[in-house]
Every structure is written in structure tokens, then in C-alpha cells.
Short mmCIF file of C-alpha atoms and ligand atoms in Angstrom, two decimals:
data_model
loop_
_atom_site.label_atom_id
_atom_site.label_comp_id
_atom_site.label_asym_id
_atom_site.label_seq_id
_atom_site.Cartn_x
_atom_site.Cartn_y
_atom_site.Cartn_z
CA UNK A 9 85.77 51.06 117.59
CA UNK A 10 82.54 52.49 116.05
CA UNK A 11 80.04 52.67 119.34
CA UNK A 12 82.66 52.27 122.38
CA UNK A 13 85.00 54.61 122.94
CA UNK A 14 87.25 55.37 126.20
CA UNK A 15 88.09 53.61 128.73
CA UNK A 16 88.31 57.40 130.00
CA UNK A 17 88.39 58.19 134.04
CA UNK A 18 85.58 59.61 134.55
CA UNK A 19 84.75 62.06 137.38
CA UNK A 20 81.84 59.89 139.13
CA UNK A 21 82.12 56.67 137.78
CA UNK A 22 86.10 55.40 137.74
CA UNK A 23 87.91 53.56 134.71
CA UNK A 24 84.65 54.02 132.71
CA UNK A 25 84.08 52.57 129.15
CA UNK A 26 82.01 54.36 126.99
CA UNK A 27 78.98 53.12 125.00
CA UNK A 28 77.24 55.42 122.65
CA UNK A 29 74.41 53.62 120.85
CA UNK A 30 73.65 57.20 118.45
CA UNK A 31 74.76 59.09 115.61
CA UNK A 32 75.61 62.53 116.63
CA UNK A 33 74.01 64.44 117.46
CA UNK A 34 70.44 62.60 118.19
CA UNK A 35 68.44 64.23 121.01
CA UNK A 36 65.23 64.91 122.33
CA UNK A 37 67.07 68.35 124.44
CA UNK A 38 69.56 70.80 122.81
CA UNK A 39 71.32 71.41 126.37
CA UNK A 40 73.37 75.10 126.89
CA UNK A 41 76.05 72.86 128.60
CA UNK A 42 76.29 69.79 125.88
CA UNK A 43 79.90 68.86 125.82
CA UNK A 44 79.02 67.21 122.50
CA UNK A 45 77.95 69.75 120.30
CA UNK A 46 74.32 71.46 119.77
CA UNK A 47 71.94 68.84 118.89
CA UNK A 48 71.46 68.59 114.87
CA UNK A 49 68.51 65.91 115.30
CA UNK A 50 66.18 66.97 117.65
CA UNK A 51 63.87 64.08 118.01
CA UNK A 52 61.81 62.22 120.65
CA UNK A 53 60.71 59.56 118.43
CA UNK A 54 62.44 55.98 120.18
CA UNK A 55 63.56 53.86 117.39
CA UNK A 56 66.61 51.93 116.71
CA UNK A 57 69.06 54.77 115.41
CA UNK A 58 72.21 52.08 115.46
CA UNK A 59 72.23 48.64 114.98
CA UNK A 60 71.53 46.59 118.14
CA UNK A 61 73.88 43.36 117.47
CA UNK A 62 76.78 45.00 116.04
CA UNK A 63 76.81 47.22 119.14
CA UNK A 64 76.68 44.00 121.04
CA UNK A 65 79.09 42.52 119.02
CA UNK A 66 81.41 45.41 119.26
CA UNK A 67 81.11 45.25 123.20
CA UNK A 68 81.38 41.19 123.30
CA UNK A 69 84.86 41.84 121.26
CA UNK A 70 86.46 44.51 123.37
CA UNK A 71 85.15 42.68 126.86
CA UNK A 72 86.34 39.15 125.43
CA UNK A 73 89.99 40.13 126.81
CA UNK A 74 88.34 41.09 130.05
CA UNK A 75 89.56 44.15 130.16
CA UNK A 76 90.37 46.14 134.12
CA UNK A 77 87.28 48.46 133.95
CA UNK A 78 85.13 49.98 137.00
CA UNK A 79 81.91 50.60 134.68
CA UNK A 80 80.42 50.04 131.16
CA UNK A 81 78.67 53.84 130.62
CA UNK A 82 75.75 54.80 127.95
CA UNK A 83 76.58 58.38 127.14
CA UNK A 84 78.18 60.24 124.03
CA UNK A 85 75.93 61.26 121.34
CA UNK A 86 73.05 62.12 122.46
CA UNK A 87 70.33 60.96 125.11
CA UNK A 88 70.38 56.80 125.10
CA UNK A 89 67.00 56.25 126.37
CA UNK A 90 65.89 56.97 122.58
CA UNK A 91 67.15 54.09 121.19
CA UNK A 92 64.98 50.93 121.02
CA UNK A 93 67.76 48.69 121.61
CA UNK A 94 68.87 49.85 125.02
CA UNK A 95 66.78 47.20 126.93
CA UNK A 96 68.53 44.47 125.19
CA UNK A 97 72.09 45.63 125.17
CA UNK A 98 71.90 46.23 129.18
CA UNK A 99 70.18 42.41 129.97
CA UNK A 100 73.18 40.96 127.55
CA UNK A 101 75.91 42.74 129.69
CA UNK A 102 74.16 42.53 133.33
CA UNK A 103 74.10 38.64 132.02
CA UNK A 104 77.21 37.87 130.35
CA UNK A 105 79.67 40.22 131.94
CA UNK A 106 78.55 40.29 136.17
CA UNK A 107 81.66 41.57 136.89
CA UNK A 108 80.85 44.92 135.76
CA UNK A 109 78.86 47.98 136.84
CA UNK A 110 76.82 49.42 133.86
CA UNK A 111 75.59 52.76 134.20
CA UNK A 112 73.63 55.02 132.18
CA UNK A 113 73.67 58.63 131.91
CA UNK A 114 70.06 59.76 131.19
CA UNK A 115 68.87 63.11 130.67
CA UNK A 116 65.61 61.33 132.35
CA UNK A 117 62.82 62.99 130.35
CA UNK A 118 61.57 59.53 129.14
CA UNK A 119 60.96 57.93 132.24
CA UNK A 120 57.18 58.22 132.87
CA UNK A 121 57.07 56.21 129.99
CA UNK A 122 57.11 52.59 131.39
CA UNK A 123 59.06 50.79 128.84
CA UNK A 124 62.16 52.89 129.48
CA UNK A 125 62.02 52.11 132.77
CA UNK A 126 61.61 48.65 132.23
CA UNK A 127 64.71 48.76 130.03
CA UNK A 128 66.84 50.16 132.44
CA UNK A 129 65.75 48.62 135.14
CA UNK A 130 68.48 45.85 135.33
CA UNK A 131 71.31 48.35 135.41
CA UNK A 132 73.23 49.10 138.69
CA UNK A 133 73.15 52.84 138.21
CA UNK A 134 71.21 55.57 136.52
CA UNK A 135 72.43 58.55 136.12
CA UNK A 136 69.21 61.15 135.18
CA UNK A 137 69.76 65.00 134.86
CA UNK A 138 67.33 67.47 135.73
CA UNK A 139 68.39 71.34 135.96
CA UNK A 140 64.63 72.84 136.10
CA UNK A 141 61.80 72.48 137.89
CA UNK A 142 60.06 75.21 136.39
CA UNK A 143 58.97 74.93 132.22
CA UNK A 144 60.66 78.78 131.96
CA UNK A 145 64.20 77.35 132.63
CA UNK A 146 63.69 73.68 131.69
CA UNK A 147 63.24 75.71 128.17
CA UNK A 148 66.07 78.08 128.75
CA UNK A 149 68.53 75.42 129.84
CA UNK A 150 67.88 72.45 128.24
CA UNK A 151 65.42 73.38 124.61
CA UNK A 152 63.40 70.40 124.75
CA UNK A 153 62.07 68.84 122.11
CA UNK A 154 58.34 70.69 121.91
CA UNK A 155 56.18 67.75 123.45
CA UNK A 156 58.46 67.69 126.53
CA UNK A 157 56.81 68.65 129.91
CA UNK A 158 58.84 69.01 133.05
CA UNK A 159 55.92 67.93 135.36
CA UNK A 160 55.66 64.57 133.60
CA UNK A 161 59.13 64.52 133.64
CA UNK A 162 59.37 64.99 137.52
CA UNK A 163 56.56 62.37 137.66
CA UNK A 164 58.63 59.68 135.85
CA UNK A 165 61.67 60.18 138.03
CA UNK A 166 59.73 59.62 140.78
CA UNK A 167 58.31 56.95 139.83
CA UNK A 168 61.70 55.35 138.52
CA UNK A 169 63.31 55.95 141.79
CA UNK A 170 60.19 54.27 143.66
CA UNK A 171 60.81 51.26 141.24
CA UNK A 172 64.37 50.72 140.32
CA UNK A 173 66.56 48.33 142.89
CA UNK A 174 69.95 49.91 141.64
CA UNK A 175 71.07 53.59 142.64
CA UNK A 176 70.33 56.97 140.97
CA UNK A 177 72.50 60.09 141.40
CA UNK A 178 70.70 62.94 139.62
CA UNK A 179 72.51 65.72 138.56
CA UNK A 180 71.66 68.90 138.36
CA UNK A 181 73.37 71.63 136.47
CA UNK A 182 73.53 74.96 137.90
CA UNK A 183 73.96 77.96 135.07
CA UNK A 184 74.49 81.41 136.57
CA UNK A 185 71.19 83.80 136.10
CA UNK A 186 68.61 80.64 134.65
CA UNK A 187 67.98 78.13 137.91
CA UNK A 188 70.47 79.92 140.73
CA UNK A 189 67.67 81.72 141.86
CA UNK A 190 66.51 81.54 145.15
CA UNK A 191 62.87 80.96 143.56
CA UNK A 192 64.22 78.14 140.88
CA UNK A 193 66.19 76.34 144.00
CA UNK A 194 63.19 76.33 146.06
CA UNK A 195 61.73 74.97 142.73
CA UNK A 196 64.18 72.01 142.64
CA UNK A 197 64.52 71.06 146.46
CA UNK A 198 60.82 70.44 146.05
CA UNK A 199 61.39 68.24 143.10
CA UNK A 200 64.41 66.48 144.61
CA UNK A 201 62.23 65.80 147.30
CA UNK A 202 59.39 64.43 145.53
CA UNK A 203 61.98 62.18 143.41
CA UNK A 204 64.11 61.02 146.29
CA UNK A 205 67.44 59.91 144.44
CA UNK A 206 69.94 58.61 146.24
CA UNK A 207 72.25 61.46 145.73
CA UNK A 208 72.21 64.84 144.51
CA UNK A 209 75.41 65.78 142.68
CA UNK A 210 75.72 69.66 141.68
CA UNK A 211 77.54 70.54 138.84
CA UNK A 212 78.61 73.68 136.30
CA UNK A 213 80.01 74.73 133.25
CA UNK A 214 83.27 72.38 133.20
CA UNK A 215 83.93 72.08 129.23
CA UNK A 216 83.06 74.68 126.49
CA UNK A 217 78.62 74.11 126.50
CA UNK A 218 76.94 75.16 122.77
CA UNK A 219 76.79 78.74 123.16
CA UNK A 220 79.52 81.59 123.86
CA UNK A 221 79.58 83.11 126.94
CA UNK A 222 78.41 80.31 129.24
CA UNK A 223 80.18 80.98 132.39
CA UNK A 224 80.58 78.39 135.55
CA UNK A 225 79.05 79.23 139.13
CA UNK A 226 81.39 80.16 141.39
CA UNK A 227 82.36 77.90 144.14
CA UNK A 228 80.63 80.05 146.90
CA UNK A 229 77.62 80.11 145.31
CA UNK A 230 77.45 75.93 144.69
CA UNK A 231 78.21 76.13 148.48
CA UNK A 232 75.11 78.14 149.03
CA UNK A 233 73.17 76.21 147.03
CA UNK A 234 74.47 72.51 148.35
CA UNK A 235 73.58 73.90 152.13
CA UNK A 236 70.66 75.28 151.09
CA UNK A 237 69.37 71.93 149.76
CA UNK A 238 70.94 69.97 153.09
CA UNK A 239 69.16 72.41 155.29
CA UNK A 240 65.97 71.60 153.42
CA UNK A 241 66.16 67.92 154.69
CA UNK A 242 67.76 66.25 151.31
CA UNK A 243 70.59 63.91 151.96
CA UNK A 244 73.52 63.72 150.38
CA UNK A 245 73.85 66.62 147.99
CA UNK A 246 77.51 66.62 146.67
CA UNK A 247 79.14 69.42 144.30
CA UNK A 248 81.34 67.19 141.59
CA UNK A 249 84.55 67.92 141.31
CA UNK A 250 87.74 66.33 139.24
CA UNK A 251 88.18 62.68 139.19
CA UNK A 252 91.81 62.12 140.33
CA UNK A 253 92.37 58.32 140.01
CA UNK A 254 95.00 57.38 138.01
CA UNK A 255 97.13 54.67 137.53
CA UNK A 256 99.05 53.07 135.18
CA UNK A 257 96.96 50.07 135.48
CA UNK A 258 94.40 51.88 134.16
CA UNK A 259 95.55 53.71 131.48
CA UNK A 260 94.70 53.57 127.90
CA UNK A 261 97.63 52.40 125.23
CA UNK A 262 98.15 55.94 123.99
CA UNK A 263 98.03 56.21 120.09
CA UNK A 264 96.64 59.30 117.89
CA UNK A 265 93.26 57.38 117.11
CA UNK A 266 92.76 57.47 120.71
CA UNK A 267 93.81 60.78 121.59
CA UNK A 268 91.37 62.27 118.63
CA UNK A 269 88.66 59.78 120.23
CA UNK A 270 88.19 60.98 123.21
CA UNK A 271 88.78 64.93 122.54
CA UNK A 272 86.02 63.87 119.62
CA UNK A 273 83.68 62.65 122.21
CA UNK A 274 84.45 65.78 124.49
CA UNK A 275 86.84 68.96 124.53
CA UNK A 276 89.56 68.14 127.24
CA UNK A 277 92.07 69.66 128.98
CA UNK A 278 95.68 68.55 129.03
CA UNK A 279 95.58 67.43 132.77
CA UNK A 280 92.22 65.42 131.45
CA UNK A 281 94.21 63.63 129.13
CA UNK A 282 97.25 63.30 131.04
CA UNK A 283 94.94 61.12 133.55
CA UNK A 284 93.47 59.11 130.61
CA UNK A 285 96.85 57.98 129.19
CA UNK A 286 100.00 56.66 129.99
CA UNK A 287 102.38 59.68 128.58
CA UNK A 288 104.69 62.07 129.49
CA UNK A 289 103.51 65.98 128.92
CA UNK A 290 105.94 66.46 126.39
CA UNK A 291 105.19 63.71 124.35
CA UNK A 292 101.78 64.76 124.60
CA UNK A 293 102.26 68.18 123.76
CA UNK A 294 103.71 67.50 120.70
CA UNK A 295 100.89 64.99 119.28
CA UNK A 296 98.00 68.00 120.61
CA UNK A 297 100.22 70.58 118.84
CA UNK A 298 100.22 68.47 115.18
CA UNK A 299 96.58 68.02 115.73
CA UNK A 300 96.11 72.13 115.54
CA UNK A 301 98.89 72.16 112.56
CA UNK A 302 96.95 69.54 110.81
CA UNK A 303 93.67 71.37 111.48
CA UNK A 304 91.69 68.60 113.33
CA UNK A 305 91.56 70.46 116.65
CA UNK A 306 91.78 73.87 118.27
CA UNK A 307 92.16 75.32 121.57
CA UNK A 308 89.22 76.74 123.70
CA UNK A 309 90.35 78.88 127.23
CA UNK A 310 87.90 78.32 130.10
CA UNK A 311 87.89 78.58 134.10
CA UNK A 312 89.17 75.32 134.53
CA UNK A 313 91.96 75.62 131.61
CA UNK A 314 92.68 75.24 128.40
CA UNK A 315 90.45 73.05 126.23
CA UNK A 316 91.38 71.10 123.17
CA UNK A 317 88.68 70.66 120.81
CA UNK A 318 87.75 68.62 117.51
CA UNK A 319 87.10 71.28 114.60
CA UNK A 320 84.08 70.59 112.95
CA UNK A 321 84.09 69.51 109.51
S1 LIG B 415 70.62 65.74 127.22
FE1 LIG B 415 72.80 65.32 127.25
S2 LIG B 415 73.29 64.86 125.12
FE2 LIG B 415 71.29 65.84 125.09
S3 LIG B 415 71.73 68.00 124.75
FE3 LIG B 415 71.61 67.71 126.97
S4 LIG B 415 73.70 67.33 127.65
FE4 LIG B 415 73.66 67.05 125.42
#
């Protein structure tokens, strides 16, 4: 498969199959956190970086079989709001496949503009980022792409919230010593407030981010900052933690293309994979440790485990 990959269970969104409509590593933000990689084309320009029918093609093959799914996903590669085509592909799955939930995960800095709203607007559920309110850490965190502003970005949420009949969760990412401070929070309450999602979802550092040294917020400290945003009057501010459905049901057929697809889309630990496929932890084991003989992967040791990551070429 050349633009779906997965299904993988996803934290937030269930059985999850993954669209990614972008060559990697197309972005208009060079995030601290990407999972995918620093960002090798940093663009804002919206054009139509993969080609719209065979993506729909691809996704009218792999559906055909109806296939036990919770939600069809834009993410990978980069930020999927760029691409020209993303109007179109949503309106031919809300159409032709209404059994389905289709989501995007937006890093929401194009939606003042309106004809990335109007292009999203018949999906069920948008998923926007935004980890700054001020331009200081909107630049430390996320390196936009120079024309970015985070007012007008603030201004488009709230307008796409106002407008949009499906539900947002924005997420905000919380990186120790950039927006943890008491004066950044008060920052993004205000924001939140202004935007009015339908849920706030906190998150940190969970896989290896672009630069060394990144380190997750501690527990307490989300706590603070979750009660500090409830106390402020928003609703429904929730600190993500790790997806635990599984079932056999769900799994994927486990074979090595697989395996090395979704550690290629991001690093994983072994429990993450463990949940994605239908294999015993030997078994697996022994495919992850002929991966590092053969050079395609290494490992990476974080908070939350070890990582197993796709060596770049
Ligand atoms: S917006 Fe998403 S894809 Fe782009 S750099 Fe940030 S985390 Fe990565």
C-alpha cells in the first residue's frame, strides 16, 4: 500500500486506518515532538503533492472487502491540510463508505483560510494541534514555516469550531521549560477559550521527537496543568494516555512488510506492536531483532520504553 498504512490502534481514535496523502516529510511546521522525522520540505504552498485518484483508488481497493475499522485517519507525513486534494478524498469516503468515521489530524494552522475549512467540513472529527499561544513558543515548539502567525491561527480555529457540525479535540502538547509556564498556560486557557473545542486532550513526549534531549512532563505536572485549565471554566480537558483495546478481531495479519510499515510511519514500542498484531512476544522478538541485524531499524530508550526505529537511509 503506497498512501494507507495501518490499521494501527490508535490511542484516541480505535482500530484506525491510516491515510497519508504526502511525501515525507512535507510540512508547513518542523515540530520538536514529530514522531515522523524533522521536516525536509518546509512549505505552506497547498498544491496536490500526491495524486488524488490513485489515493482514492488505493482506499476504494482496501475498503472494497469492508474491512472491521473504527476510523479512516489523515496523518503520517506531514500536515494534510496542504494538499489540494483533501476536499475531494473526504466527500468520496463520507459518501461511499457511511459506515465509517473519518478523522483528520490537523496541525490547524490553515484554518482561517476558508477553503480548508470547507474541505474538511464533511468529516466527523478534526483533530487540530495547538501547543502555543504566544509567537515565542509557537516558534520554539513547532518552527513554522516563516509566514505563519499564531493569532490568525487562533482566529481560524475559532472560527472552524463556530462552523464545523462534527467534533474537534485539540491537542495540545506540553514540553517541559517552552509552554509549562504558568504565563504560557494562562496564554492557552485564553485561547482554548476563545476556540471552544469540544475537548482538550493534553499530551507529552511519548515517542523519540526530532531533537535529543526532549524529555516528557511528568505526570504531576499534566495534573496541574489539566486542573488548572478545569478550574478556569474549560470542559473536558483530558491528559491522553495508552490506547488499550485489543482484540484479535482487530488485529492486523502480521508479516515483515507490515511490521517495517508501521515502525516506518512511527518509532514503537514492543507493547505498541504487540497491540497492533496478532503475535506472540517471542515471535516478535525475533523478526525486531533481524530488523537491527539487517540494519533497517535500531533501538531508541525513552520514559515510556524502549523504541524501535527505522534507520534512515
Ligand atoms: S505538524 Fe505534525 S507532521 Fe508537521 S512537524 Fe508538527 S507533528 Fe510533525
Amino acid at each position: 500500500m503506497k498512501y494507507l498504512f495501518g490499521p494501527i490502534v490508535s490511542r484516541r481514535l480505535g482500530v484506525s486506518l491510516g491515510v497519508d496523502i504526502l511525501p515525507p516529510k512535507t510540512c508547513n511546521l518542523n515540530c520538536i515532538y514529530c514522531e515522523v522525522g524533522s521536516t525536509t520540505s518546509l512549505t505552506n504552498t497547498i498544491a496536490e503533492y500526491s495524486p488524488t485518484e490513485e489515493i482514492i483508488r488505493e482506499l476504494d481497493e482496501y475498503l472494497a472487502s469492508r474491512p472491521a475499522i473504527d476510523s479512516i485517519t489523515f496523518s503520517g507525513s506531514g500536515e494534510p491540510t496542504i494538499h489540494s486534494g483533501i476536499g475531494k478524498i473526504i466527500r468520496h469516503l463520507v459518501k461511499n463508505y457511511p459506515a465509517y468515521k473519518v478523522s483528520v489530524l490537523t496541525n490547524g494552522t490553515l484554518l482561517w483560510k476558508k477553503e480548508i475549512r470547507e474541505a474538511l467540513s464533511p468529516a466527523h472529527l478534526v483533530l487540530p494541534s495547538l501547543d502555543a499561544a504566544s509567537e515565542k513558543a509557537f516558534r520554539k515548539i513547532n518552527a513554522p514555516e516563516k509566514s505563519l502567525d499564531i493569532n490568525k491561527i487562533i482566529d481560524g480555529l475559532e472560527i472552524f469550531c463556530r462552523e464545523f457540525s462534527g467534533e474537534v479535540w485539540l491537542e495540545i502538547f506540553i514540553s517541559p521549560g517552552i509552554n509549562d509556564t504558568d504565563e504560557e498556560i494562562q496564554l492557552l486557557i485564553s485561547a482554548v477559550k476563545k476556540i471552544k473545542p469540544h475537548k482538550v486532550q493534553l499530551n507529552s513526549l511519548d515517542r523519540p521527537g526530532t531533537i535529543k534531549g526532549l524529555i516528557k512532563e511528568p505526570l504531576e505536572k499534566m495534573e496541574y496543568i489539566r486542573k488548572t485549565m478545569t478550574q478556569a471554566g474549560i470542559e473536558h480537558v483530558e491528559i491522553t494516555g495508552h490506547y488499550d483495546k485489543t482484540s484479535a478481531e482487530h488485529a492486523i495479519p502480521f508479516t515483515a512488510e507490515n511490521l517495517k510499515d508501521i515502525i516506518e510511519r512511527r518509532p514503537q514500542t514492543l507493547e505498541d506492536i504487540l497491540a497492533a498484531f496478532d503475535i506472540n512476544r517471542n515471535d516478535l522478538e525475533k523478526q525486531l531483532q533481524l530488523f537491527i541485524d539487517r540494519g533497517i531499524i535500531h533501538t531508541e530508550d525513552q520514559d515510556r520504553g524502549r523504541f524501535y526505529v527505522l534507520n534512515k537511509k
